[in-house]
């Protein structure tokens, strides 16, 4: 019996892409978080300037993200015309405007960070409040931006191209 080839629907393609995006996002978040932590703990020591650490780490992570997403997450698609430019503009807006606003907003959730710090103290983890707070801000901010990014990249950056994917039954 001959192998039948079927078109993978857009929905199936997206479902297969989500785990790649999450894995890539986790890797990129680790890179971003590592740089952010170094900046927040060594260079920008005051939590009043966490937004600056977020800004710098976001820019570096964005450059790495485009190449990894193009080669892994959306490898079966070609970027749309000027897709790379849309990617960098979107991430620039995100790094310069959205992430600092989110960091400032999530920085207001002091009660959550105090509870998390108390839990860390009960577990005898050697973490200070500033670390718990800055980590909480970063995790909340990253969760929001990763969700928005997937939708944006899928629709506006990697929309065009080889959507005629086939697989054997």
PDB file of C-alpha atoms in Angstrom:
ATOM      1  CA  UNK A   1       0.000   0.000   0.000  1.00  0.00           C
ATOM      2  CA  UNK A   2       1.350   3.375  -0.961  1.00  0.00           C
ATOM      3  CA  UNK A   3       2.008   5.904   1.680  1.00  0.00           C
ATOM      4  CA  UNK A   4      -0.672   8.546   1.723  1.00  0.00           C
ATOM      5  CA  UNK A   5       0.386  12.114   2.137  1.00  0.00           C
ATOM      6  CA  UNK A   6      -1.883  14.560   3.874  1.00  0.00           C
ATOM      7  CA  UNK A   7      -1.678  18.241   4.474  1.00  0.00           C
ATOM      8  CA  UNK A   8      -1.198  19.117   8.071  1.00  0.00           C
ATOM      9  CA  UNK A   9      -3.817  21.612   9.044  1.00  0.00           C
ATOM     10  CA  UNK A  10      -2.852  24.960  10.442  1.00  0.00           C
ATOM     11  CA  UNK A  11      -4.134  23.870  13.860  1.00  0.00           C
ATOM     12  CA  UNK A  12      -2.025  20.704  13.874  1.00  0.00           C
ATOM     13  CA  UNK A  13       1.019  22.701  12.806  1.00  0.00           C
ATOM     14  CA  UNK A  14       0.525  25.173  15.633  1.00  0.00           C
ATOM     15  CA  UNK A  15       0.047  22.335  18.133  1.00  0.00           C
ATOM     16  CA  UNK A  16       3.350  20.808  17.053  1.00  0.00           C
ATOM     17  CA  UNK A  17       5.081  24.170  17.232  1.00  0.00           C
ATOM     18  CA  UNK A  18       3.996  25.032  20.775  1.00  0.00           C
ATOM     19  CA  UNK A  19       6.302  22.489  22.513  1.00  0.00           C
ATOM     20  CA  UNK A  20       9.225  23.727  20.394  1.00  0.00           C
ATOM     21  CA  UNK A  21       8.386  27.307  21.291  1.00  0.00           C
ATOM     22  CA  UNK A  22       8.101  26.468  24.988  1.00  0.00           C
ATOM     23  CA  UNK A  23      11.444  24.620  24.922  1.00  0.00           C
ATOM     24  CA  UNK A  24      13.096  27.416  23.006  1.00  0.00           C
ATOM     25  CA  UNK A  25      11.412  29.943  25.267  1.00  0.00           C
ATOM     26  CA  UNK A  26      12.716  28.154  28.348  1.00  0.00           C
ATOM     27  CA  UNK A  27      16.238  28.170  26.921  1.00  0.00           C
ATOM     28  CA  UNK A  28      16.009  31.825  25.951  1.00  0.00           C
ATOM     29  CA  UNK A  29      14.460  32.702  29.299  1.00  0.00           C
ATOM     30  CA  UNK A  30      17.356  30.986  31.071  1.00  0.00           C
ATOM     31  CA  UNK A  31      19.817  33.011  28.995  1.00  0.00           C
ATOM     32  CA  UNK A  32      17.829  36.194  29.604  1.00  0.00           C
ATOM     33  CA  UNK A  33      17.417  35.439  33.314  1.00  0.00           C
ATOM     34  CA  UNK A  34      21.117  34.675  33.758  1.00  0.00           C
ATOM     35  CA  UNK A  35      22.108  37.957  32.178  1.00  0.00           C
ATOM     36  CA  UNK A  36      19.358  39.808  34.043  1.00  0.00           C
ATOM     37  CA  UNK A  37      20.481  38.325  37.369  1.00  0.00           C
ATOM     38  CA  UNK A  38      24.097  39.259  36.766  1.00  0.00           C
ATOM     39  CA  UNK A  39      23.061  42.788  35.855  1.00  0.00           C
ATOM     40  CA  UNK A  40      20.558  43.129  38.721  1.00  0.00           C
ATOM     41  CA  UNK A  41      22.899  41.710  41.362  1.00  0.00           C
ATOM     42  CA  UNK A  42      26.264  43.101  40.276  1.00  0.00           C
ATOM     43  CA  UNK A  43      25.822  46.178  38.094  1.00  0.00           C
ATOM     44  CA  UNK A  44      22.344  47.610  38.825  1.00  0.00           C
ATOM     45  CA  UNK A  45      22.273  46.730  42.516  1.00  0.00           C
ATOM     46  CA  UNK A  46      19.201  48.746  43.490  1.00  0.00           C
ATOM     47  CA  UNK A  47      15.794  47.225  42.781  1.00  0.00           C
ATOM     48  CA  UNK A  48      14.738  50.729  41.769  1.00  0.00           C
ATOM     49  CA  UNK A  49      16.569  50.221  38.468  1.00  0.00           C
ATOM     50  CA  UNK A  50      15.468  46.657  37.707  1.00  0.00           C
ATOM     51  CA  UNK A  51      13.920  47.988  34.515  1.00  0.00           C
ATOM     52  CA  UNK A  52      17.414  48.777  33.204  1.00  0.00           C
ATOM     53  CA  UNK A  53      18.618  45.216  33.827  1.00  0.00           C
ATOM     54  CA  UNK A  54      15.459  43.979  32.077  1.00  0.00           C
ATOM     55  CA  UNK A  55      16.120  46.271  29.119  1.00  0.00           C
ATOM     56  CA  UNK A  56      19.711  45.129  28.534  1.00  0.00           C
ATOM     57  CA  UNK A  57      19.031  41.425  29.031  1.00  0.00           C
ATOM     58  CA  UNK A  58      15.964  41.588  26.760  1.00  0.00           C
ATOM     59  CA  UNK A  59      17.937  43.110  23.896  1.00  0.00           C
ATOM     60  CA  UNK A  60      20.616  40.410  24.021  1.00  0.00           C
ATOM     61  CA  UNK A  61      18.041  37.618  24.314  1.00  0.00           C
ATOM     62  CA  UNK A  62      16.123  39.023  21.329  1.00  0.00           C
ATOM     63  CA  UNK A  63      19.095  38.759  19.027  1.00  0.00           C
ATOM     64  CA  UNK A  64      19.586  35.123  19.982  1.00  0.00           C
ATOM     65  CA  UNK A  65      15.837  34.411  19.808  1.00  0.00           C
ATOM     66  CA  UNK A  66      15.354  35.315  16.160  1.00  0.00           C
ATOM     67  CA  UNK A  67      18.036  32.950  14.941  1.00  0.00           C
ATOM     68  CA  UNK A  68      16.915  30.078  17.160  1.00  0.00           C
ATOM     69  CA  UNK A  69      13.223  30.459  16.325  1.00  0.00           C
ATOM     70  CA  UNK A  70      13.917  30.731  12.592  1.00  0.00           C
ATOM     71  CA  UNK A  71      16.070  27.598  12.642  1.00  0.00           C
ATOM     72  CA  UNK A  72      14.135  25.474  15.133  1.00  0.00           C
ATOM     73  CA  UNK A  73      10.626  26.604  16.087  1.00  0.00           C
ATOM     74  CA  UNK A  74       9.461  27.774  12.655  1.00  0.00           C
ATOM     75  CA  UNK A  75      12.012  25.928  10.537  1.00  0.00           C
ATOM     76  CA  UNK A  76       9.344  24.640   8.120  1.00  0.00           C
ATOM     77  CA  UNK A  77       8.310  28.190   7.255  1.00  0.00           C
ATOM     78  CA  UNK A  78      10.030  31.058   5.623  1.00  0.00           C
ATOM     79  CA  UNK A  79       9.693  34.389   7.372  1.00  0.00           C
ATOM     80  CA  UNK A  80       7.323  36.857   5.759  1.00  0.00           C
ATOM     81  CA  UNK A  81       8.824  39.681   3.768  1.00  0.00           C
ATOM     82  CA  UNK A  82      10.805  41.744   6.256  1.00  0.00           C
ATOM     83  CA  UNK A  83       9.890  39.231   8.958  1.00  0.00           C
ATOM     84  CA  UNK A  84      13.262  39.710  10.646  1.00  0.00           C
ATOM     85  CA  UNK A  85      12.591  43.455  10.822  1.00  0.00           C
ATOM     86  CA  UNK A  86       9.119  42.898  12.302  1.00  0.00           C
ATOM     87  CA  UNK A  87      10.669  40.509  14.834  1.00  0.00           C
ATOM     88  CA  UNK A  88      13.298  43.028  15.932  1.00  0.00           C
ATOM     89  CA  UNK A  89      10.899  45.980  15.961  1.00  0.00           C
ATOM     90  CA  UNK A  90       8.338  44.031  17.997  1.00  0.00           C
ATOM     91  CA  UNK A  91      10.977  42.838  20.435  1.00  0.00           C
ATOM     92  CA  UNK A  92      12.475  46.314  20.599  1.00  0.00           C
ATOM     93  CA  UNK A  93       9.079  47.730  21.543  1.00  0.00           C
ATOM     94  CA  UNK A  94       8.710  44.911  24.018  1.00  0.00           C
ATOM     95  CA  UNK A  95      12.184  45.454  25.522  1.00  0.00           C
ATOM     96  CA  UNK A  96      11.975  49.240  25.666  1.00  0.00           C
ATOM     97  CA  UNK A  97       8.311  49.750  26.545  1.00  0.00           C
ATOM     98  CA  UNK A  98       6.373  46.599  27.465  1.00  0.00           C
ATOM     99  CA  UNK A  99       8.900  44.720  29.632  1.00  0.00           C
ATOM    100  CA  UNK A 100       9.855  47.733  31.789  1.00  0.00           C
ATOM    101  CA  UNK A 101       6.153  48.551  32.288  1.00  0.00           C
ATOM    102  CA  UNK A 102       5.425  44.934  33.219  1.00  0.00           C
ATOM    103  CA  UNK A 103       8.481  44.855  35.516  1.00  0.00           C
ATOM    104  CA  UNK A 104       7.271  48.015  37.232  1.00  0.00           C
ATOM    105  CA  UNK A 105       3.741  46.649  37.520  1.00  0.00           C
ATOM    106  CA  UNK A 106       4.786  43.239  38.819  1.00  0.00           C
ATOM    107  CA  UNK A 107       7.190  44.985  41.192  1.00  0.00           C
ATOM    108  CA  UNK A 108       4.089  46.243  43.016  1.00  0.00           C
ATOM    109  CA  UNK A 109       3.137  42.709  44.066  1.00  0.00           C
ATOM    110  CA  UNK A 110       5.197  42.958  47.270  1.00  0.00           C
ATOM    111  CA  UNK A 111       2.859  40.739  49.289  1.00  0.00           C
ATOM    112  CA  UNK A 112       3.470  37.796  46.957  1.00  0.00           C
ATOM    113  CA  UNK A 113       7.231  38.258  47.212  1.00  0.00           C
ATOM    114  CA  UNK A 114       7.110  38.528  51.009  1.00  0.00           C
ATOM    115  CA  UNK A 115       5.129  35.284  51.161  1.00  0.00           C
ATOM    116  CA  UNK A 116       7.598  33.607  48.785  1.00  0.00           C
ATOM    117  CA  UNK A 117      10.496  34.961  50.869  1.00  0.00           C
ATOM    118  CA  UNK A 118       8.912  33.611  54.067  1.00  0.00           C
ATOM    119  CA  UNK A 119       8.525  30.197  52.418  1.00  0.00           C
ATOM    120  CA  UNK A 120      12.190  30.315  51.381  1.00  0.00           C
ATOM    121  CA  UNK A 121      13.150  31.187  54.946  1.00  0.00           C
ATOM    122  CA  UNK A 122      11.091  28.283  56.335  1.00  0.00           C
ATOM    123  CA  UNK A 123      12.840  25.980  53.861  1.00  0.00           C
ATOM    124  CA  UNK A 124      16.162  27.495  54.973  1.00  0.00           C
ATOM    125  CA  UNK A 125      17.051  28.557  51.436  1.00  0.00           C
ATOM    126  CA  UNK A 126      19.865  31.128  51.420  1.00  0.00           C
ATOM    127  CA  UNK A 127      17.949  33.684  49.363  1.00  0.00           C
ATOM    128  CA  UNK A 128      17.543  37.334  50.275  1.00  0.00           C
ATOM    129  CA  UNK A 129      14.339  39.277  49.700  1.00  0.00           C
ATOM    130  CA  UNK A 130      15.754  41.276  46.775  1.00  0.00           C
ATOM    131  CA  UNK A 131      16.554  38.070  44.892  1.00  0.00           C
ATOM    132  CA  UNK A 132      13.089  36.616  45.536  1.00  0.00           C
ATOM    133  CA  UNK A 133      11.461  39.889  44.466  1.00  0.00           C
ATOM    134  CA  UNK A 134      13.529  40.343  41.292  1.00  0.00           C
ATOM    135  CA  UNK A 135      13.006  36.690  40.336  1.00  0.00           C
ATOM    136  CA  UNK A 136       9.249  36.983  40.872  1.00  0.00           C
ATOM    137  CA  UNK A 137       9.108  40.102  38.722  1.00  0.00           C
ATOM    138  CA  UNK A 138      11.041  38.371  35.957  1.00  0.00           C
ATOM    139  CA  UNK A 139       8.961  35.169  36.000  1.00  0.00           C
ATOM    140  CA  UNK A 140       5.640  37.023  35.861  1.00  0.00           C
ATOM    141  CA  UNK A 141       6.872  39.374  33.143  1.00  0.00           C
ATOM    142  CA  UNK A 142       8.268  36.488  31.066  1.00  0.00           C
ATOM    143  CA  UNK A 143       5.045  34.500  31.272  1.00  0.00           C
ATOM    144  CA  UNK A 144       3.046  37.381  29.836  1.00  0.00           C
ATOM    145  CA  UNK A 145       5.553  38.244  27.112  1.00  0.00           C
ATOM    146  CA  UNK A 146       6.115  34.655  25.977  1.00  0.00           C
ATOM    147  CA  UNK A 147       2.386  34.215  25.382  1.00  0.00           C
ATOM    148  CA  UNK A 148       2.139  37.431  23.396  1.00  0.00           C
ATOM    149  CA  UNK A 149       5.311  36.606  21.451  1.00  0.00           C
ATOM    150  CA  UNK A 150       4.090  33.217  20.271  1.00  0.00           C
ATOM    151  CA  UNK A 151       0.932  34.748  18.853  1.00  0.00           C
ATOM    152  CA  UNK A 152       2.816  37.610  17.204  1.00  0.00           C
ATOM    153  CA  UNK A 153       5.583  35.476  15.697  1.00  0.00           C
ATOM    154  CA  UNK A 154       3.146  32.886  14.389  1.00  0.00           C
ATOM    155  CA  UNK A 155       0.929  35.484  12.742  1.00  0.00           C
ATOM    156  CA  UNK A 156       3.273  38.244  11.585  1.00  0.00           C
ATOM    157  CA  UNK A 157       6.840  36.930  11.372  1.00  0.00           C
ATOM    158  CA  UNK A 158       6.710  33.313  10.216  1.00  0.00           C
ATOM    159  CA  UNK A 159       3.299  33.245   8.557  1.00  0.00           C
ATOM    160  CA  UNK A 160       4.380  32.916   4.958  1.00  0.00           C
ATOM    161  CA  UNK A 161       6.118  30.018   3.351  1.00  0.00           C
ATOM    162  CA  UNK A 162       6.047  26.288   3.301  1.00  0.00           C
ATOM    163  CA  UNK A 163       2.685  25.622   4.948  1.00  0.00           C
ATOM    164  CA  UNK A 164       2.145  22.720   2.550  1.00  0.00           C
ATOM    165  CA  UNK A 165       3.746  20.287   4.962  1.00  0.00           C
ATOM    166  CA  UNK A 166       3.081  16.632   4.458  1.00  0.00           C
ATOM    167  CA  UNK A 167       3.619  13.586   6.599  1.00  0.00           C
ATOM    168  CA  UNK A 168       3.198   9.871   6.112  1.00  0.00           C
ATOM    169  CA  UNK A 169       0.216   8.171   7.685  1.00  0.00           C
TER     170      UNK A 169
END
